[in-house]
mmCIF file of N, CA and C and ligand atoms in Angstrom:
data_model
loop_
_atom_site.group_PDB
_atom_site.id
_atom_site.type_symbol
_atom_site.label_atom_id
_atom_site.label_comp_id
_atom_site.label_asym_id
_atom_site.label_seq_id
_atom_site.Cartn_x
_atom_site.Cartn_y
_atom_site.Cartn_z
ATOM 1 N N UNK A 1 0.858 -1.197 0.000
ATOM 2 C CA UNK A 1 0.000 0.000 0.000
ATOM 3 C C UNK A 1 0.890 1.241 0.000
ATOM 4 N N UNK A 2 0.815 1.514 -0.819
ATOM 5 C CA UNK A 2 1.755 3.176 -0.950
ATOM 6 C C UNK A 2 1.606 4.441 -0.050
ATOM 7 N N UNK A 3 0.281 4.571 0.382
ATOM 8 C CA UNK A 3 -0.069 5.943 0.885
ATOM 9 C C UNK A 3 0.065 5.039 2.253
ATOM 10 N N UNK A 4 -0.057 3.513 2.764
ATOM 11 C CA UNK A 4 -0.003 3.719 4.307
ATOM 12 C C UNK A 4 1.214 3.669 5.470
ATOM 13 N N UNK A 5 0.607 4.945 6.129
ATOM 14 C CA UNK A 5 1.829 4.912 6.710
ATOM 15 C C UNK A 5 2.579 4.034 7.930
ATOM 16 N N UNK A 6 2.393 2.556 7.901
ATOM 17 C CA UNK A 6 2.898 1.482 8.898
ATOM 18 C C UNK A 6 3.915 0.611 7.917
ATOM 19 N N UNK A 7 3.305 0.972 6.588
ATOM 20 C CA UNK A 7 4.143 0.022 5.526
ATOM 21 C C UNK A 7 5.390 1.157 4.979
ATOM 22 N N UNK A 8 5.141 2.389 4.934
ATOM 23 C CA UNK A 8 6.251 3.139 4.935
ATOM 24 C C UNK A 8 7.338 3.030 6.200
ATOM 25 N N UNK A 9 6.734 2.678 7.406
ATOM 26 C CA UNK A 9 7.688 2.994 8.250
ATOM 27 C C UNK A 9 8.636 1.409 8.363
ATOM 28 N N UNK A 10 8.014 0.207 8.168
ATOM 29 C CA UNK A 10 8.403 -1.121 7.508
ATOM 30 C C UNK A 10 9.656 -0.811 6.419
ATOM 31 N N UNK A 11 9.239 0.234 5.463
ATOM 32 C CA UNK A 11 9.894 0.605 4.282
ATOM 33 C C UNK A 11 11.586 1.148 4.417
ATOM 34 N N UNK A 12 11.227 1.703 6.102
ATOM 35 C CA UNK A 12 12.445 2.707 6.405
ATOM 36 C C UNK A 12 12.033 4.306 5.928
ATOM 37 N N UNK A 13 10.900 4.227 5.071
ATOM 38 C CA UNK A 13 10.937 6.050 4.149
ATOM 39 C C UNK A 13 10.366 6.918 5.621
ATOM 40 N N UNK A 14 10.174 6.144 6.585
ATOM 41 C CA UNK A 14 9.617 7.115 7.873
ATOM 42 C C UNK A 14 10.426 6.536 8.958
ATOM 43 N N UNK A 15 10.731 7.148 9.822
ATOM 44 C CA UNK A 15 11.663 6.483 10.452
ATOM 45 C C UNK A 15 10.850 6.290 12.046
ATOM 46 N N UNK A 16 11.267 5.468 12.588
ATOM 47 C CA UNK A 16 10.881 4.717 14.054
ATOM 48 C C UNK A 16 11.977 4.552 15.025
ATOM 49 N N UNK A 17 11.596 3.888 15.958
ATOM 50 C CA UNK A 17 12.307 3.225 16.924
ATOM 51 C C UNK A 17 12.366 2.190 17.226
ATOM 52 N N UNK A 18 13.265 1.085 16.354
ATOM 53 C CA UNK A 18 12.863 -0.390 16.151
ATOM 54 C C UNK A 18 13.149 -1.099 17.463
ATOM 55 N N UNK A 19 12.363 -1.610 17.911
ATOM 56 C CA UNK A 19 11.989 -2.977 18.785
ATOM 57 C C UNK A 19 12.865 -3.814 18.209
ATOM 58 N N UNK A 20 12.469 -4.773 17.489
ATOM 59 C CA UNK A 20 12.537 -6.146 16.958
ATOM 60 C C UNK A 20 12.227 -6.065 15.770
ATOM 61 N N UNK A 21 12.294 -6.588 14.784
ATOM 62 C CA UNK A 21 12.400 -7.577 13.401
ATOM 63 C C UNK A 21 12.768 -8.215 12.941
ATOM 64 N N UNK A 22 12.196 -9.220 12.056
ATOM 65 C CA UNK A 22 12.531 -10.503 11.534
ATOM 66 C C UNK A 22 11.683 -10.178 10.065
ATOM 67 N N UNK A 23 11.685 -11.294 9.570
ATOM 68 C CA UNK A 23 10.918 -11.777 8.304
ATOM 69 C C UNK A 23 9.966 -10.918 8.077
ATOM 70 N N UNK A 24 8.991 -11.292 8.764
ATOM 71 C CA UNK A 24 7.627 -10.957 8.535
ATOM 72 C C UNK A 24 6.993 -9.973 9.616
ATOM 73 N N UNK A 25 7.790 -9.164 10.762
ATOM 74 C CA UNK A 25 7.223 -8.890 11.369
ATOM 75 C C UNK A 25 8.257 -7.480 12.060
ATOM 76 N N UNK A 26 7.526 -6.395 12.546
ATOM 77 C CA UNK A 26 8.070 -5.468 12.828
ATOM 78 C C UNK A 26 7.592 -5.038 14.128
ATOM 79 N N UNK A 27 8.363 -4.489 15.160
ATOM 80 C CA UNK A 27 8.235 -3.601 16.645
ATOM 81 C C UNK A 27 8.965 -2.730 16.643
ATOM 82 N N UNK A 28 7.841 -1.440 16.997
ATOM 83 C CA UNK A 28 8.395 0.085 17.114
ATOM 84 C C UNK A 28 7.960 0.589 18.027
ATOM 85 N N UNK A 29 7.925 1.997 18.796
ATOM 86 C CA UNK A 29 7.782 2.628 19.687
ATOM 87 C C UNK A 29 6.666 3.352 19.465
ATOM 88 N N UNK A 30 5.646 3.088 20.113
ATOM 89 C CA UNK A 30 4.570 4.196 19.313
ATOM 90 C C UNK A 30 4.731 5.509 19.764
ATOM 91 N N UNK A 31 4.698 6.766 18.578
ATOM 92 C CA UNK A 31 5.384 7.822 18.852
ATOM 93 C C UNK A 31 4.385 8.775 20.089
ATOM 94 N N UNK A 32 3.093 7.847 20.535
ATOM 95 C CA UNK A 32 2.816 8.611 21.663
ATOM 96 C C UNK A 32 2.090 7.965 22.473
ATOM 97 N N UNK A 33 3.231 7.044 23.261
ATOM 98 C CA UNK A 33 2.793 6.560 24.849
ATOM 99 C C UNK A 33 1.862 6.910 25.341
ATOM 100 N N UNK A 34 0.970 5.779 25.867
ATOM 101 C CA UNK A 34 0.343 6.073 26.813
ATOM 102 C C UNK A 34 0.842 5.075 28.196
ATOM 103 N N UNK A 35 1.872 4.082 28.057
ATOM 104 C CA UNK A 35 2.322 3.684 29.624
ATOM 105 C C UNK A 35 3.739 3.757 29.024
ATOM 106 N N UNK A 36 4.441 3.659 30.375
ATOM 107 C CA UNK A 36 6.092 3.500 30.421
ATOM 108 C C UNK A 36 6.170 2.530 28.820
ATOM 109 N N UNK A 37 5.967 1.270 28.823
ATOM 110 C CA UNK A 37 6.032 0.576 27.612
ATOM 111 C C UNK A 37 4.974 0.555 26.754
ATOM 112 N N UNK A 38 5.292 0.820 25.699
ATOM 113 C CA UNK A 38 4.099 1.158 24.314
ATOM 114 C C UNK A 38 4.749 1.012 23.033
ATOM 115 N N UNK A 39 4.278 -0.526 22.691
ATOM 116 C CA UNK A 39 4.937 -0.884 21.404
ATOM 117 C C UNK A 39 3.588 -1.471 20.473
ATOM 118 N N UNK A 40 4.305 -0.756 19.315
ATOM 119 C CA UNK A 40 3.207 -1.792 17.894
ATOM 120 C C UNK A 40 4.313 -2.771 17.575
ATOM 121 N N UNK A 41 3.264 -3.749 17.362
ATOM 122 C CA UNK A 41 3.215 -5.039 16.647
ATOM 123 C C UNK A 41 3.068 -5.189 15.022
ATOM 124 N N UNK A 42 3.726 -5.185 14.294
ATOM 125 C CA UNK A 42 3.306 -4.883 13.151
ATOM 126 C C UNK A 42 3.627 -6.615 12.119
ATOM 127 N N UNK A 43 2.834 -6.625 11.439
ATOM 128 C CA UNK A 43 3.232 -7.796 10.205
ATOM 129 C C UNK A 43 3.735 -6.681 9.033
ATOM 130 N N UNK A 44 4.780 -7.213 8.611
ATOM 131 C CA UNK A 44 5.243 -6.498 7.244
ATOM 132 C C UNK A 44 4.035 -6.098 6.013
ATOM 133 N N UNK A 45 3.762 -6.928 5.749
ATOM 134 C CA UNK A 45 2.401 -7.404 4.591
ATOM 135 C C UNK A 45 1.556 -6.478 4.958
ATOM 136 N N UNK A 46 0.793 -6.140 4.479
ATOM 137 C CA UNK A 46 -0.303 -5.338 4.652
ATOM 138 C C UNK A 46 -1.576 -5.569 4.926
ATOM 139 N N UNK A 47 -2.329 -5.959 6.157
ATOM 140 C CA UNK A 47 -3.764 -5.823 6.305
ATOM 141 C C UNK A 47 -3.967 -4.970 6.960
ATOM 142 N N UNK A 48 -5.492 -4.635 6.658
ATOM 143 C CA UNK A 48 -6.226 -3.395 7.166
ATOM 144 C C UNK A 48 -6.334 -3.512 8.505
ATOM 145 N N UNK A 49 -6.964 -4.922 9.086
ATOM 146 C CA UNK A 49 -7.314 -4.499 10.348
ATOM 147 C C UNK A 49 -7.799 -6.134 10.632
ATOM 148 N N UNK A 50 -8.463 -6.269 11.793
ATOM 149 C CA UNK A 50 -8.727 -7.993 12.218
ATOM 150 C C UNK A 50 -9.535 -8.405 11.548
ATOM 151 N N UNK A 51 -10.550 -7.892 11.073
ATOM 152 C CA UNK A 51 -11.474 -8.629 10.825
ATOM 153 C C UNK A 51 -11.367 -9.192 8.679
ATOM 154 N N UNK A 52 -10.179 -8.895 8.634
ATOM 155 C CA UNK A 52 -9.300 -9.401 7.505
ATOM 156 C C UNK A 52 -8.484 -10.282 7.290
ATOM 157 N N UNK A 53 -8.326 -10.799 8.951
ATOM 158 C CA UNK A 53 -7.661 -12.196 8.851
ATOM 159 C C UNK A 53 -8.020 -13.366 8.431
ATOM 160 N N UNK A 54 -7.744 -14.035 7.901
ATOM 161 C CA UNK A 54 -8.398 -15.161 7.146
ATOM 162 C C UNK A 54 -7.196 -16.364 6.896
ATOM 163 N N UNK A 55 -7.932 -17.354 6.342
ATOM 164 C CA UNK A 55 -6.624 -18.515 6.514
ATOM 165 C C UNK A 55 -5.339 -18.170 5.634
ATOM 166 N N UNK A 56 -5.586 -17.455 4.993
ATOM 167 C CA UNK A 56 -4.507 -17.137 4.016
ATOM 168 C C UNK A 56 -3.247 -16.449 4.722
ATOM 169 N N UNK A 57 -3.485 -15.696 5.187
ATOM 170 C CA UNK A 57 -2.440 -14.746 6.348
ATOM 171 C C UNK A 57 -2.606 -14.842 7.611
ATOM 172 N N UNK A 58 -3.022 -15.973 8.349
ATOM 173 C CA UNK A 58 -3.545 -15.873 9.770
ATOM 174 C C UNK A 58 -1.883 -16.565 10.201
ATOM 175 N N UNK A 59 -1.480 -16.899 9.593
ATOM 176 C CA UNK A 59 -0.139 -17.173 10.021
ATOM 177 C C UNK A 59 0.780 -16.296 10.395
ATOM 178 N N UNK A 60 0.550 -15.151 9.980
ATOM 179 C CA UNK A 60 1.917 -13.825 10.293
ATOM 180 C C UNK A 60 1.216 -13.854 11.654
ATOM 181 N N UNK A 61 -0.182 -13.414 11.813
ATOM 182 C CA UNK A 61 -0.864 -12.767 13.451
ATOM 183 C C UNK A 61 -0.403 -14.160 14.223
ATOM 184 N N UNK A 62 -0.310 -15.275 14.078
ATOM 185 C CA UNK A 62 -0.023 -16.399 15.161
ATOM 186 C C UNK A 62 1.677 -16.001 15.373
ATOM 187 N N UNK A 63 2.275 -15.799 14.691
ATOM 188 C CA UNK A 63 3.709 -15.553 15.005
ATOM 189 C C UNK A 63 3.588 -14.235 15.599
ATOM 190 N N UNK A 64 3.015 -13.093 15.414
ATOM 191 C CA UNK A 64 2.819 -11.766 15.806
ATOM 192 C C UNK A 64 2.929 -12.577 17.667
ATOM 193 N N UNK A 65 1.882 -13.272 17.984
ATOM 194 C CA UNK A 65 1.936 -13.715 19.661
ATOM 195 C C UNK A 65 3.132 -14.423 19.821
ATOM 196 N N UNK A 66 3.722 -15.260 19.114
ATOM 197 C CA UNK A 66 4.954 -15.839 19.508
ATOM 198 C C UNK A 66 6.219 -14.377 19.897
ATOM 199 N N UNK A 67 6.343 -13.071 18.965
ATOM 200 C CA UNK A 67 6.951 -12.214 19.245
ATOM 201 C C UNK A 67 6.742 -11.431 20.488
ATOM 202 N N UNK A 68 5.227 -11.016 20.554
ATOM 203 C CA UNK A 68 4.999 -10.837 21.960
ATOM 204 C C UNK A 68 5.573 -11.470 22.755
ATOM 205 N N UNK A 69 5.447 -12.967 23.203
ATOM 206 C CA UNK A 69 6.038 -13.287 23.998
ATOM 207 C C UNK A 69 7.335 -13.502 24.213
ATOM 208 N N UNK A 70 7.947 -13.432 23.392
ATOM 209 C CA UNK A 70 9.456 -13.269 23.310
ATOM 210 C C UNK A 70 9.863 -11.592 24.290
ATOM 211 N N UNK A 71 9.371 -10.802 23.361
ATOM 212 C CA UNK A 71 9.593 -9.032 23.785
ATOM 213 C C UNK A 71 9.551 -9.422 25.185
ATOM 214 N N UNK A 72 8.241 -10.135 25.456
ATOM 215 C CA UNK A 72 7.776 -9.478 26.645
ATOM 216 C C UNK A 72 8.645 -10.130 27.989
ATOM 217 N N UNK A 73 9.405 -11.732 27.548
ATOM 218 C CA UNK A 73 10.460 -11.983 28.444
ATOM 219 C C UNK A 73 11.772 -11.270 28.216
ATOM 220 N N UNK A 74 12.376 -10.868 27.177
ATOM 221 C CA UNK A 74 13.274 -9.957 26.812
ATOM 222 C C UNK A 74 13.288 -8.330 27.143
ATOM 223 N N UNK A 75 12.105 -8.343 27.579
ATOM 224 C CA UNK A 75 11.995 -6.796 28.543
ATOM 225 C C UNK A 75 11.651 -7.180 29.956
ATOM 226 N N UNK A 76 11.559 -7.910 29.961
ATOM 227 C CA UNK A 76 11.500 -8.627 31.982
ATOM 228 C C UNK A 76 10.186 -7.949 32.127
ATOM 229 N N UNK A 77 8.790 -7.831 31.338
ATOM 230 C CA UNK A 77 7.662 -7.715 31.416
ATOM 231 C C UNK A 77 7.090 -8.602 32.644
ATOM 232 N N UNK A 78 7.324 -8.916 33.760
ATOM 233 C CA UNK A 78 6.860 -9.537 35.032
ATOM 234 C C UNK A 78 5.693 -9.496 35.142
ATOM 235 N N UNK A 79 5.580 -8.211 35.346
ATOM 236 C CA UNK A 79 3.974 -7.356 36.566
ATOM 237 C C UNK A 79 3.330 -7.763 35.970
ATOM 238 N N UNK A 80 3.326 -8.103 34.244
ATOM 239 C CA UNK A 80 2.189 -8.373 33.372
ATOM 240 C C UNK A 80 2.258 -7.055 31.980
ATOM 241 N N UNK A 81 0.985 -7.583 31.305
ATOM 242 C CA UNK A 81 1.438 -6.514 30.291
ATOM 243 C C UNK A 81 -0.054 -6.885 29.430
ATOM 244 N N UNK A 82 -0.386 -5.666 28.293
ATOM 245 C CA UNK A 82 -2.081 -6.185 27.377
ATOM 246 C C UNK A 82 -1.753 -5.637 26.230
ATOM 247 N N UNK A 83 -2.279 -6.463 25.375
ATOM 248 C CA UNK A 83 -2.368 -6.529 24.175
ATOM 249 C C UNK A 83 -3.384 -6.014 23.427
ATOM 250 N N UNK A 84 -3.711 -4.776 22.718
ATOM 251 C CA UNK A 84 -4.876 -4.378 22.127
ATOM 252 C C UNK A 84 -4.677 -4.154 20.535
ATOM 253 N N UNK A 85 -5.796 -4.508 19.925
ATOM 254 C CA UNK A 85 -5.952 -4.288 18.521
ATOM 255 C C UNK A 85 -7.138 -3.796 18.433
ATOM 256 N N UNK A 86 -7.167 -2.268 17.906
ATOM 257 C CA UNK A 86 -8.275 -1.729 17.590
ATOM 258 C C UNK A 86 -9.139 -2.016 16.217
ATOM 259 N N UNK A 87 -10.063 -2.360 15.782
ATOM 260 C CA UNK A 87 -10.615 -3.042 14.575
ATOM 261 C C UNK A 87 -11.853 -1.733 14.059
ATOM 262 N N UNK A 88 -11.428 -1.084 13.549
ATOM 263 C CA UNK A 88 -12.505 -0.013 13.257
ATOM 264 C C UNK A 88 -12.600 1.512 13.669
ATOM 265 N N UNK A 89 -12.872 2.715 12.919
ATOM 266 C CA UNK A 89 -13.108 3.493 13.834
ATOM 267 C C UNK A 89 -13.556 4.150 15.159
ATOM 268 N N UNK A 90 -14.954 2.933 15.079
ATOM 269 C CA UNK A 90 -15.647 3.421 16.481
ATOM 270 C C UNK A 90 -15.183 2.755 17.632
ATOM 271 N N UNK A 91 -13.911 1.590 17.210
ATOM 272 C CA UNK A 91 -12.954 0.989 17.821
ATOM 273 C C UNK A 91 -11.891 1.780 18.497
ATOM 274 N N UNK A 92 -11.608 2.601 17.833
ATOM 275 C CA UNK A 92 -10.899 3.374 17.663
ATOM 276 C C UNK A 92 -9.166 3.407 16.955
ATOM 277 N N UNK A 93 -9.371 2.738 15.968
ATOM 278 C CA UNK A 93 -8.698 2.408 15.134
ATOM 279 C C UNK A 93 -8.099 3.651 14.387
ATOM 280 N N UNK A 94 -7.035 4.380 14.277
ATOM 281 C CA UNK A 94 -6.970 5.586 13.698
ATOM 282 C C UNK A 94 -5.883 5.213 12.490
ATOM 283 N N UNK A 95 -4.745 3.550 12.474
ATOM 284 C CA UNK A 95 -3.958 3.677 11.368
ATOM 285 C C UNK A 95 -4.679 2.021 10.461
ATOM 286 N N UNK A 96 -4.862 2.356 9.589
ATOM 287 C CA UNK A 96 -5.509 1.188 8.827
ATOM 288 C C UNK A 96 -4.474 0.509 7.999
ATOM 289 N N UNK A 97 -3.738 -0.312 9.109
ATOM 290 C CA UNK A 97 -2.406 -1.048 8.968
ATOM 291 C C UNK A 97 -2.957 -2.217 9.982
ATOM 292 N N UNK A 98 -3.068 -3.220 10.230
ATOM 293 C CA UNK A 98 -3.363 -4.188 11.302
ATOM 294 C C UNK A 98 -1.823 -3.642 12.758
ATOM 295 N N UNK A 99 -2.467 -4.311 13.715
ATOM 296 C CA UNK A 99 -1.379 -3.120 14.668
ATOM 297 C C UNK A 99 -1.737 -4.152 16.025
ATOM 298 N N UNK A 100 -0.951 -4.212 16.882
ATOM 299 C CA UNK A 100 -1.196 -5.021 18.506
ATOM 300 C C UNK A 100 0.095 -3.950 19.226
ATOM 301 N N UNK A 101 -1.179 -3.046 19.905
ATOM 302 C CA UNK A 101 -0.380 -2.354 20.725
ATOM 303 C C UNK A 101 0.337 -3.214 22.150
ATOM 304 N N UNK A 102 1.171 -3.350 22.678
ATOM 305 C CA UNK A 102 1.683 -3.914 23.585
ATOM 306 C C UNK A 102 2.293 -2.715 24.804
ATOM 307 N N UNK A 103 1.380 -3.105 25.987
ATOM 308 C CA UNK A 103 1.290 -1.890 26.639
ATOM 309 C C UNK A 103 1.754 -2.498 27.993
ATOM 310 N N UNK A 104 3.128 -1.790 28.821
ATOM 311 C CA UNK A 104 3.342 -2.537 30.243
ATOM 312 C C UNK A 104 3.925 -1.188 30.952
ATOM 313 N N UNK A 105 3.983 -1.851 31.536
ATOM 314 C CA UNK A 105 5.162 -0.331 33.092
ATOM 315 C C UNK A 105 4.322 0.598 33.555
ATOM 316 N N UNK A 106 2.643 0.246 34.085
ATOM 317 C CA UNK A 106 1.890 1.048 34.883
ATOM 318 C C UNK A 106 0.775 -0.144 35.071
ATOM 319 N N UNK A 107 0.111 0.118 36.417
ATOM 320 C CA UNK A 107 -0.734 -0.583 36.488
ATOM 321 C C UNK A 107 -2.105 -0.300 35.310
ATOM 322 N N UNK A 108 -2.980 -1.366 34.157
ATOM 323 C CA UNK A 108 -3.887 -0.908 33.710
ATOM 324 C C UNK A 108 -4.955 -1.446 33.914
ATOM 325 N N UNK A 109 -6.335 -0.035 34.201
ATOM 326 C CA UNK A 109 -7.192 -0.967 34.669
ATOM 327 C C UNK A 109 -8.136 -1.516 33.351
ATOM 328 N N UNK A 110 -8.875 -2.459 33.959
ATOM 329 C CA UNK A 110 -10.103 -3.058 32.910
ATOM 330 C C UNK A 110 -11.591 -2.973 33.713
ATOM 331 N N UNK A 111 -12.822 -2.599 32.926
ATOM 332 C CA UNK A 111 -12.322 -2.862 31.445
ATOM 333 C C UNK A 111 -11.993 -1.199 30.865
ATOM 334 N N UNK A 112 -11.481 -1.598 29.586
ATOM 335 C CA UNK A 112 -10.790 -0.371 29.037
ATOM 336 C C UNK A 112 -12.159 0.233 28.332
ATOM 337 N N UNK A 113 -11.879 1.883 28.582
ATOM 338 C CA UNK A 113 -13.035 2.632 28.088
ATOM 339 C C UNK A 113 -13.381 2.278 26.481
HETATM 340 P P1 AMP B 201 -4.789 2.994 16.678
HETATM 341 O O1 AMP B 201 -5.364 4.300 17.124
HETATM 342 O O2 AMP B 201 -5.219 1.804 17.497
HETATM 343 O O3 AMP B 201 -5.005 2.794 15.188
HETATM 344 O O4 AMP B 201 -3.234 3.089 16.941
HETATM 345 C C1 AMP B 201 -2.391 3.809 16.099
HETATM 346 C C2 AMP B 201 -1.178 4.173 16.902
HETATM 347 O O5 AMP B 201 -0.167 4.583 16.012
HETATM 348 C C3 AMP B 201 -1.396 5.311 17.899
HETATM 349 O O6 AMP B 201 -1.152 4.845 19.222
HETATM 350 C C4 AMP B 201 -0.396 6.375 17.438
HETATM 351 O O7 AMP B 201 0.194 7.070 18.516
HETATM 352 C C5 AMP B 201 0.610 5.544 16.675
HETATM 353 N N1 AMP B 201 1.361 6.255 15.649
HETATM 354 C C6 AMP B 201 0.878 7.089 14.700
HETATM 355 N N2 AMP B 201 1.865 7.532 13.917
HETATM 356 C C7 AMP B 201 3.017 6.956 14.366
HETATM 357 C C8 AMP B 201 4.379 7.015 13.975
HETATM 358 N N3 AMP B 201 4.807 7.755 12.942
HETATM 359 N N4 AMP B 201 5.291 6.301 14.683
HETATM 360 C C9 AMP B 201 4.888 5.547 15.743
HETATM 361 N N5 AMP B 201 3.608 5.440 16.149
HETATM 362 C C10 AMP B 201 2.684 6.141 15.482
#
């Protein structure tokens, strides 16, 4: 996708704060925290959002949790830590890139507004 901007920043043409990458999968800093730790989850490839997963690509999002859990022992994530994917606007979905925010280093409560 040319105009979106999660596959540009994948691209390098925008620049981040890389987490992790491999193959198929990218972690950056989202450029505006809301706890001590605040990372996207990104698949290289391009889907819009969850409800686009399908058998064809449901394989990048199953490795997407294997990376989580990697990060999350590789940052000594203890206390715990949540995983959100917004699916829609009224979701509140604002980049139409598929995305798993990974959020730790404050207590959060549930359920989330
Ligand atoms: P959502 O609102 O669930 O679609 O999440 C999109 C997230 O992308 C938000 O938390 C934004 O702060 C984050 N974001 C937007 N632009 C950038 C960027 N250039 N670099 C890092 N994070 C970004």
């Amino acid at each position: 996708m040319n105009d979106c901007l999660f596959c540009k920043i994948v691209k390098g043409e925008i620049p981040s704060t890389k987490i992790y990458e491999d193959e198929t999968v990218y972690v950056f800093e989202d450029i505006a925290p809301t706890a001590p730790v605040h990372y996207l989850v990104i698949p290289k490839e391009h889907i819009s959002k969850l409800d686009e997963i399908n058998e064809t690509n449901s394989a990048v999002i199953s490795h997407i949790y294997e990376v989580i859990a990697k990060i999350a022992k590789d940052k000594g994530l203890k206390d715990g830590f949540r995983v959100v994917s917004n699916c829609g606007e009224s979701a509140g979905q604002s980049v139409f890139h598929i995305h798993f925010h990974l959020l730790a280093g404050r207590p959060l409560t549930w359920p989330a507004g």
